[in-house]
Coordinates of C-alpha atoms in Angstrom, one line a residue:
M1 CA 9.2 1.6 28.6
E2 CA 10.7 -1.8 29.6
R3 CA 12.1 -3.7 26.7
L4 CA 10.2 -6.9 26.0
D5 CA 11.7 -10.0 24.5
Q6 CA 11.2 -10.2 20.7
Q7 CA 11.1 -14.0 21.0
R8 CA 7.7 -13.5 22.6
A9 CA 4.4 -13.6 20.6
P10 CA 1.8 -12.6 23.4
I11 CA -1.4 -12.9 21.3
Y12 CA -0.3 -16.3 19.8
E13 CA 0.7 -17.5 23.3
A14 CA -2.7 -16.3 24.8
L15 CA -4.6 -18.2 22.1
E16 CA -2.6 -21.3 22.7
R17 CA -3.5 -21.1 26.4
F18 CA -7.1 -20.4 25.7
G19 CA -7.2 -23.4 23.3
K20 CA -6.3 -25.8 26.2
M21 CA -9.0 -24.3 28.5
R22 CA -12.0 -26.3 26.8
V23 CA -14.3 -23.2 27.3
V24 CA -17.8 -23.8 26.3
P25 CA -18.8 -20.8 23.9
F26 CA -22.0 -19.0 24.4
D27 CA -20.8 -15.9 22.6
V28 CA -20.0 -15.1 19.0
P29 CA -18.9 -16.0 16.4
G30 CA -22.0 -18.1 15.8
H31 CA -20.1 -21.0 14.0
K32 CA -19.0 -22.0 17.7
R33 CA -15.4 -23.2 16.8
G34 CA -16.6 -24.5 13.6
R35 CA -19.3 -27.0 14.8
G36 CA -22.1 -25.1 13.0
N37 CA -20.3 -24.7 9.8
P38 CA -18.5 -28.1 8.8
E39 CA -17.7 -26.9 5.2
L40 CA -15.8 -23.9 6.8
V41 CA -13.8 -26.4 9.0
E42 CA -13.0 -28.5 5.8
L43 CA -11.8 -25.4 3.9
L44 CA -9.8 -23.7 6.7
G45 CA -9.1 -26.7 9.2
Q46 CA -10.1 -27.2 12.8
Q47 CA -7.2 -25.2 14.3
C48 CA -8.0 -22.1 12.2
V49 CA -11.7 -21.9 13.0
S50 CA -11.1 -22.7 16.8
M51 CA -8.9 -19.7 16.9
D52 CA -11.5 -17.4 15.3
V53 CA -12.8 -16.2 18.7
N54 CA -14.4 -13.1 20.3
S55 CA -12.6 -10.5 22.4
M56 CA -12.7 -11.6 26.1
K57 CA -10.5 -11.0 29.3
P58 CA -8.0 -13.7 28.7
L59 CA -7.4 -12.3 25.0
D60 CA -7.7 -8.5 25.6
N61 CA -9.6 -6.1 23.4
L62 CA -8.3 -4.3 20.4
C63 CA -10.3 -1.1 21.2
H64 CA -8.8 -0.7 24.6
P65 CA -5.9 -3.1 24.9
I66 CA -4.5 -3.5 28.4
S67 CA -2.9 -7.0 28.4
V68 CA -1.7 -9.3 25.6
I69 CA -2.7 -7.0 22.6
R70 CA -0.9 -4.2 24.5
D71 CA 2.3 -6.3 24.9
A72 CA 2.1 -7.1 21.2
E73 CA 2.0 -3.4 20.4
I74 CA 4.9 -2.7 22.6
L75 CA 6.9 -5.4 20.9
A76 CA 6.0 -4.1 17.5
A77 CA 6.9 -0.5 18.5
Q78 CA 10.3 -1.7 19.7
A79 CA 11.0 -3.9 16.7
F80 CA 10.2 -1.0 14.4
G81 CA 11.7 1.8 16.2
A82 CA 8.5 3.6 17.0
A83 CA 7.0 5.3 20.1
H84 CA 3.9 3.3 19.6
A85 CA 2.5 0.7 17.2
F86 CA -1.2 0.0 16.7
L87 CA -2.3 -3.4 15.3
M88 CA -4.7 -2.8 12.5
V89 CA -7.1 -5.4 11.0
G90 CA -8.6 -3.2 8.3
G91 CA -5.7 -3.3 6.0
T92 CA -3.3 -0.5 5.4
T93 CA -6.3 1.4 4.0
S94 CA -7.5 1.7 7.6
A95 CA -4.0 2.6 8.9
V96 CA -3.7 5.4 6.3
Q97 CA -7.1 6.8 6.9
S98 CA -6.5 6.8 10.7
M99 CA -3.2 8.7 9.9
I100 CA -4.9 11.4 8.0
L101 CA -7.9 11.6 10.3
S102 CA -5.5 12.1 13.3
V103 CA -3.8 15.2 11.8
A104 CA -6.3 17.1 9.7
K105 CA -9.9 18.4 10.1
R106 CA -12.4 19.9 7.7
G107 CA -10.8 22.7 5.6
E108 CA -7.3 22.0 6.8
K109 CA -4.5 21.2 4.3
I110 CA -2.1 18.3 3.8
I111 CA 0.8 18.5 1.3
L112 CA 1.0 15.4 -0.7
P113 CA 2.2 13.8 -4.0
R114 CA -0.7 13.1 -6.5
N115 CA 0.3 9.5 -7.0
V116 CA -1.1 8.5 -3.6
H117 CA -3.3 5.4 -2.9
R118 CA -7.0 5.8 -3.0
S119 CA -7.1 5.5 0.7
V120 CA -5.5 8.7 1.1
M121 CA -8.1 10.5 -1.0
G122 CA -10.9 8.4 0.7
A123 CA -9.7 9.9 4.1
M124 CA -10.0 13.4 2.5
V125 CA -13.5 12.8 1.5
L126 CA -14.3 11.5 5.2
C127 CA -12.6 14.3 7.1
G128 CA -12.9 17.3 4.7
A129 CA -9.2 18.0 4.5
I130 CA -8.0 19.7 1.4
P131 CA -5.1 18.3 -0.6
V132 CA -2.2 20.4 -1.7
Y133 CA -0.6 18.4 -4.6
V134 CA 3.1 18.3 -5.2
N135 CA 3.2 16.9 -8.8
P136 CA 5.9 14.3 -8.9
E137 CA 8.5 14.4 -11.7
C138 CA 8.0 11.9 -14.3
D139 CA 10.4 9.5 -16.0
H140 CA 9.3 9.7 -19.7
R141 CA 11.0 6.5 -20.7
L142 CA 9.3 4.5 -18.1
G143 CA 6.2 6.5 -17.9
I144 CA 5.9 6.5 -14.2
P145 CA 5.6 9.2 -11.5
L146 CA 8.8 9.5 -9.4
G147 CA 9.1 10.7 -5.8
M148 CA 8.7 14.4 -4.6
S149 CA 11.7 16.7 -5.1
V150 CA 12.8 18.5 -1.9
S151 CA 12.5 21.9 -3.8
A152 CA 8.7 21.2 -4.8
V153 CA 7.9 20.3 -1.2
E154 CA 9.7 23.5 0.1
K155 CA 7.7 25.5 -2.6
A156 CA 4.4 23.9 -1.4
I157 CA 5.2 24.6 2.2
R158 CA 6.1 28.3 1.4
E159 CA 2.8 28.7 -0.5
N160 CA 0.8 26.9 2.2
P161 CA 2.3 27.8 5.6
D162 CA -1.0 26.8 7.3
A163 CA -0.9 23.2 6.1
K164 CA -1.0 20.6 8.9
A165 CA 1.2 17.7 7.5
V166 CA 3.2 16.7 4.6
L167 CA 2.6 13.1 3.2
V168 CA 5.3 11.0 1.6
N169 CA 5.1 7.6 -0.3
N170 CA 8.0 5.5 1.1
P171 CA 8.4 3.9 -1.5
T172 CA 6.1 4.2 -4.4
Y173 CA 4.7 1.0 -5.8
Y174 CA 7.6 0.8 -8.3
G175 CA 10.2 1.1 -5.4
I176 CA 11.2 4.8 -5.8
C177 CA 11.9 6.8 -2.8
S178 CA 12.0 10.6 -2.0
D179 CA 14.6 12.2 0.3
L180 CA 12.6 11.4 3.3
R181 CA 15.0 12.9 6.0
S182 CA 15.1 16.3 4.2
I183 CA 11.3 16.4 3.9
V184 CA 10.8 15.4 7.5
K185 CA 13.2 18.2 8.5
L186 CA 11.4 20.7 6.3
A187 CA 8.0 19.8 7.7
H188 CA 9.2 20.0 11.3
D189 CA 11.1 23.3 10.7
N190 CA 7.8 24.8 9.5
G191 CA 5.6 23.4 12.3
M192 CA 4.1 20.6 10.3
L193 CA 3.9 16.9 10.9
C194 CA 5.4 14.3 8.4
L195 CA 3.3 11.2 7.4
A196 CA 4.5 8.2 5.5
D197 CA 2.5 5.7 3.4
E198 CA 4.9 2.6 3.8
A199 CA 2.5 0.1 2.4
H200 CA 5.4 -1.2 0.4
G201 CA 8.2 -0.6 2.9
T202 CA 7.8 -3.0 5.8
H203 CA 11.3 -4.5 4.9
F204 CA 13.0 -1.1 5.3
Y205 CA 12.9 -1.7 9.0
F206 CA 14.9 -4.9 8.9
G207 CA 16.9 -4.9 5.7
E208 CA 20.5 -3.7 5.0
N209 CA 21.4 -1.3 2.2
L210 CA 17.7 -0.5 1.8
P211 CA 16.1 3.1 1.9
V212 CA 15.6 4.7 5.3
S213 CA 12.5 3.7 7.0
A214 CA 9.9 6.4 8.2
M215 CA 10.6 6.0 11.8
A216 CA 14.4 6.1 11.4
A217 CA 14.0 9.4 9.3
G218 CA 11.9 11.0 12.2
A219 CA 8.6 10.9 10.6
D220 CA 5.5 11.3 12.9
M221 CA 3.4 8.5 11.6
A222 CA 3.7 5.6 9.2
A223 CA 1.2 3.0 7.7
V224 CA 3.0 -0.2 7.3
S225 CA 1.6 -3.2 5.3
M226 CA 2.9 -6.1 7.3
H227 CA 0.9 -8.4 4.9
K228 CA 2.8 -7.3 1.8
S229 CA 6.4 -7.8 2.3
G230 CA 6.2 -8.7 6.1
G231 CA 4.4 -12.1 5.8
S232 CA 1.3 -11.6 7.9
L233 CA -2.2 -12.5 6.7
T234 CA -3.9 -10.3 4.1
Q235 CA -5.8 -7.3 5.7
S236 CA -3.4 -7.1 8.6
S237 CA -1.3 -3.9 9.1
L238 CA 0.5 -1.5 11.5
L239 CA 0.2 2.1 12.2
L240 CA 3.5 3.4 13.7
T241 CA 3.7 6.7 15.6
G242 CA 6.6 8.8 16.7
P243 CA 6.9 10.6 20.1
A244 CA 4.9 13.9 18.9
M245 CA 1.7 11.8 18.4
P246 CA -0.5 11.3 21.6
E247 CA -1.2 7.7 21.8
G248 CA -4.8 8.2 23.3
H249 CA -5.8 10.6 20.5
V250 CA -4.6 8.2 17.8
R251 CA -6.5 5.3 19.4
Q252 CA -9.7 7.4 19.5
I253 CA -9.4 8.1 15.9
I254 CA -8.8 4.4 14.9
N255 CA -11.8 3.4 16.9
L256 CA -13.9 5.6 14.8
T257 CA -13.7 3.3 11.8
Q258 CA -11.9 0.1 12.8
T259 CA -14.1 -3.0 13.7
T260 CA -14.9 -3.6 17.4
S261 CA -14.5 -7.3 16.5
G262 CA -10.9 -7.6 15.6
S263 CA -10.0 -10.9 14.0
Y264 CA -7.5 -13.0 16.2
L265 CA -6.4 -14.7 13.1
L266 CA -5.1 -11.4 11.7
L267 CA -3.9 -10.2 15.1
S268 CA -1.9 -13.4 15.8
S269 CA -0.4 -13.3 12.4
L270 CA 0.9 -9.7 13.1
D271 CA 2.3 -10.9 16.3
I272 CA 4.1 -14.0 14.8
S273 CA 5.3 -12.0 11.7
R274 CA 6.8 -9.2 13.8
R275 CA 8.7 -11.9 15.8
N276 CA 9.9 -13.6 12.6
L277 CA 11.2 -10.2 11.2
A278 CA 12.7 -9.1 14.4
L279 CA 14.6 -12.5 14.7
R280 CA 15.3 -13.2 11.0
G281 CA 14.4 -10.2 9.0
K282 CA 17.8 -9.0 8.4
Q283 CA 19.1 -12.2 6.7
E284 CA 15.7 -12.8 4.9
F285 CA 15.6 -9.4 3.2
K286 CA 19.2 -9.8 2.3
R287 CA 18.3 -12.9 0.4
V288 CA 15.3 -11.3 -1.1
S289 CA 17.4 -8.3 -2.4
E290 CA 20.0 -10.7 -3.9
L291 CA 17.2 -12.7 -5.6
A292 CA 15.8 -9.4 -7.0
E293 CA 19.3 -8.3 -8.4
Y294 CA 19.8 -11.8 -9.9
A295 CA 16.4 -11.6 -11.7
R296 CA 17.1 -8.0 -12.9
K297 CA 20.3 -9.2 -14.5
E298 CA 18.7 -12.1 -16.2
I299 CA 15.6 -10.2 -17.3
N300 CA 17.8 -7.3 -18.8
A301 CA 19.9 -10.0 -20.7
I302 CA 16.7 -11.1 -22.5
G303 CA 16.5 -7.9 -24.4
G304 CA 13.6 -5.5 -24.8
Y305 CA 12.7 -5.5 -21.2
Y306 CA 14.2 -3.0 -18.8
A307 CA 14.3 -4.1 -15.1
F308 CA 15.4 -0.8 -13.3
S309 CA 17.1 -0.3 -10.2
K310 CA 19.5 2.3 -8.4
E311 CA 21.0 3.5 -11.7
L312 CA 17.9 5.7 -11.8
C313 CA 18.9 7.5 -8.6
N314 CA 19.4 11.2 -9.1
G315 CA 19.8 12.4 -5.5
D316 CA 16.3 14.1 -5.4
S317 CA 13.1 12.9 -7.1
I318 CA 14.6 9.4 -7.2
F319 CA 16.6 9.7 -4.0
D320 CA 16.8 6.0 -3.4
F321 CA 15.4 2.7 -4.9
D322 CA 14.1 -0.4 -3.1
T323 CA 16.2 -3.1 -4.6
T324 CA 13.6 -5.8 -3.5
K325 CA 11.1 -4.4 -6.1
L326 CA 11.3 -6.2 -9.5
S327 CA 9.8 -3.5 -11.6
V328 CA 10.1 -4.1 -15.4
N329 CA 9.5 -1.6 -18.2
T330 CA 7.9 -3.6 -21.2
L331 CA 7.4 -1.0 -23.9
D332 CA 10.4 -1.9 -26.0
V333 CA 9.0 -5.4 -26.3
G334 CA 6.0 -4.0 -28.0
L335 CA 3.6 -4.8 -25.3
A336 CA 1.9 -2.8 -22.6
G337 CA 2.7 -3.9 -19.1
I338 CA -0.9 -5.1 -18.5
E339 CA -0.7 -7.2 -21.7
V340 CA 2.4 -9.0 -20.3
Y341 CA 0.6 -9.3 -16.9
D342 CA -2.3 -11.0 -18.6
L343 CA 0.0 -13.3 -20.8
L344 CA 2.0 -14.4 -17.8
R345 CA -1.2 -15.6 -16.0
D346 CA -3.1 -16.9 -18.9
E347 CA -0.3 -18.7 -20.7
Y348 CA 2.3 -19.5 -18.0
D349 CA 0.3 -19.7 -14.7
I350 CA 2.3 -16.9 -13.1
Q351 CA 0.5 -14.2 -11.2
I352 CA 2.6 -11.1 -10.8
E353 CA 1.4 -8.1 -8.7
F354 CA 0.3 -5.7 -11.4
G355 CA 0.8 -4.4 -15.0
D356 CA 0.1 -0.8 -16.0
L357 CA 0.4 0.8 -19.5
G358 CA 4.3 0.3 -19.6
N359 CA 5.5 -1.7 -16.7
I360 CA 5.0 -4.8 -14.6
L361 CA 5.8 -5.5 -11.0
A362 CA 6.8 -8.9 -9.7
Y363 CA 6.6 -8.6 -5.9
L364 CA 9.5 -10.4 -4.2
S365 CA 9.4 -11.2 -0.5
I366 CA 10.4 -13.6 2.2
G367 CA 8.3 -16.5 0.6
D368 CA 10.1 -16.5 -2.8
R369 CA 12.8 -19.1 -3.9
P370 CA 15.2 -19.2 -6.8
R371 CA 13.2 -21.7 -8.8
E372 CA 10.1 -19.6 -9.1
V373 CA 12.3 -16.6 -10.3
E374 CA 13.8 -18.9 -13.0
R375 CA 10.3 -19.7 -14.1
L376 CA 9.4 -16.0 -14.3
V377 CA 12.5 -15.1 -16.3
S378 CA 11.9 -18.0 -18.7
A379 CA 8.3 -17.0 -19.2
L380 CA 9.3 -13.4 -19.9
A381 CA 11.7 -14.6 -22.5
E382 CA 9.0 -16.7 -24.2
V383 CA 6.5 -13.8 -24.0
R384 CA 8.9 -11.7 -26.0
R385 CA 9.5 -14.4 -28.6
R386 CA 5.8 -15.3 -29.0
F387 CA 4.0 -12.1 -28.6
G388 CA 6.5 -9.2 -28.9
G389 CA 6.4 -6.7 -31.7
S390 CA 6.8 -3.0 -32.4
K391 CA 6.2 -0.4 -29.7
A392 CA 4.4 1.8 -32.3
G393 CA 1.0 2.9 -31.0
L394 CA 1.8 2.2 -27.4
M395 CA 0.8 5.1 -25.0
Q396 CA 3.9 6.0 -22.8
Q397 CA 2.8 8.8 -20.5
E398 CA 1.5 7.5 -17.2
Y399 CA 1.1 10.7 -15.0
I400 CA -1.3 13.6 -15.8
D401 CA -1.1 16.8 -13.7
P402 CA -4.6 17.1 -12.0
I403 CA -6.6 20.3 -12.0
V404 CA -8.2 20.6 -8.7
A405 CA -11.5 22.6 -8.7
A406 CA -13.1 21.5 -5.3
S407 CA -12.1 19.7 -2.3
P408 CA -12.6 15.9 -2.4
Q409 CA -15.3 16.0 0.4
E410 CA -17.3 18.9 -1.2
A411 CA -17.2 17.2 -4.6
F412 CA -18.1 13.7 -3.4
Y413 CA -21.2 14.8 -1.5
A414 CA -22.3 17.6 -4.0
E415 CA -25.4 17.6 -6.2
K416 CA -24.2 15.5 -9.3
E417 CA -25.5 14.2 -12.6
S418 CA -24.6 11.1 -14.6
L419 CA -23.3 11.6 -18.0
P420 CA -21.9 9.5 -20.9
I421 CA -18.1 9.5 -20.2
E422 CA -17.4 11.1 -23.6
D423 CA -19.5 14.0 -22.8
T424 CA -17.7 14.8 -19.4
A425 CA -14.6 16.8 -20.7
G426 CA -14.5 20.2 -18.8
R427 CA -16.8 19.0 -16.1
I428 CA -15.8 18.5 -12.4
C429 CA -15.6 14.7 -11.4
S430 CA -17.4 13.7 -8.2
E431 CA -16.0 10.2 -8.0
F432 CA -12.9 8.1 -8.2
V433 CA -11.5 6.4 -11.3
M434 CA -8.5 4.2 -11.0
C435 CA -6.7 1.1 -12.3
Y436 CA -6.4 -1.4 -9.6
P437 CA -3.8 -2.3 -8.7
P438 CA -2.0 -0.1 -7.9
G439 CA -5.1 2.0 -6.8
I440 CA -3.7 5.4 -7.5
P441 CA -6.6 7.4 -8.9
I442 CA -6.6 8.9 -12.5
L443 CA -9.4 11.0 -11.3
A444 CA -10.4 11.9 -7.8
P445 CA -13.5 13.8 -6.7
G446 CA -13.1 17.5 -7.2
E447 CA -10.8 17.2 -10.3
R448 CA -11.5 18.7 -13.7
I449 CA -12.0 16.2 -16.4
T450 CA -9.9 16.8 -19.5
K451 CA -9.7 15.1 -23.0
E452 CA -6.2 13.8 -22.1
I453 CA -7.7 12.1 -19.1
L454 CA -10.5 10.5 -21.1
D455 CA -8.0 9.2 -23.8
Y456 CA -6.0 7.7 -21.1
I457 CA -9.0 6.0 -19.5
Q458 CA -10.3 4.6 -22.9
Y459 CA -6.7 3.4 -23.8
A460 CA -6.3 1.7 -20.3
K461 CA -9.7 0.0 -20.7
A462 CA -8.8 -1.3 -24.2
K463 CA -5.5 -2.7 -22.9
G464 CA -7.4 -4.6 -20.4
C465 CA -6.6 -2.6 -17.2
S466 CA -8.9 -3.3 -14.3
M467 CA -10.7 0.1 -13.8
T468 CA -12.5 0.6 -10.5
G469 CA -14.2 3.5 -8.6
P470 CA -17.1 4.9 -10.4
E471 CA -20.8 4.1 -9.7
D472 CA -21.1 2.7 -13.1
A473 CA -18.9 -0.4 -13.0
D474 CA -18.6 -0.6 -16.8
I475 CA -17.3 3.1 -16.7
L476 CA -19.4 4.1 -19.6
R477 CA -20.8 7.0 -17.5
L478 CA -19.2 9.4 -14.9
N479 CA -20.8 11.3 -12.1
V480 CA -20.0 15.0 -12.4
L481 CA -21.0 18.1 -10.5
K482 CA -24.3 19.8 -11.7

């Protein structure tokens, strides 16, 4: 494949050319370049709404790209070191689901860690694949699930030689990485594919001294959230594939669920962001890493907080750490992570990424500057002084080993009944329950409900975690198998 110039942005260039053509729109969208919706123009601006156009010959078609979108995909593949890149406008959820649906059918197994995003489990419900969980090790001080140990993956492969693929988080939400190269080799040596959920690892492809990216490690597919650390618009993402994955088959799978009306605002943002990272990513992510290191040093000097980093690495379940992630344990301040999250927003006008029962995550990326970091550090010091206390009574353990009693698809579509949540211990759940963010299920369809899980849910609700998933939005009832 000929190498294209990374200074190009084919979709953006085509939109600019189209804008100069003064075409009269007798197609959709119905706002007709904003004329039919003046309030929308006021909110978003004329340039934005005039670029919200339909697929047409000069602008290509996302379902079957042959010109400018095709060139943008080639440029993305070359920038990320992939055999092919697919532009995704349904978020990384759509990329993850396409990845799973591409490799497994009903009744086929995928080996994966239990601390996966809900999109992985949603794909299992859709295609009927069966999860084989590798329970991640846990750091009891931090109360977080870690990566998968190579020996645990090896054991799962040995016990399930018919599995189709192994899925790895690269990294976890907290920045923890498994030994991806070794897991890829294990999968390939046993005739399996290796998939990576890289929702939080876009920068691995461009930064220095960061963990290995999925494509560099030889993985077969990777779902990459360009809108998280890569700077594109929310809901835009990439699906990367290695040479073993047939492009035509993957495109067919994507087209089963992805919209036929791809947003050119999202597509052009992917195009421009890829160009930005290809040209300036290395220096930008070096700056982000240095900013995160500075923040860690300052936060750890406050006392009580623990902003963790590479000192956790143990060569296996924490093989590497993403130093751009500003993950902070809060329990020694006497506050749950979700309480610090709420205080930062309500008292200091600082919106961080998430808080769980024991940790917070401040997401640093190419748009952050030192003065904002200084403000965060000062606010954390004040939170400790004003609201801190004893850690007595704070729940620490974050990860509970699941008991899988039925496949996610079987349980999701089975005959079910709704019970008060306190009466569900011992029953098999038929829906998801999760704190969002990060969107990792506490319960997934097909898992047995235990008293420990119910205690965890009640505690998380009491602390103010945003719980999502069940049909009953108040989570007073759960659907269980009859």
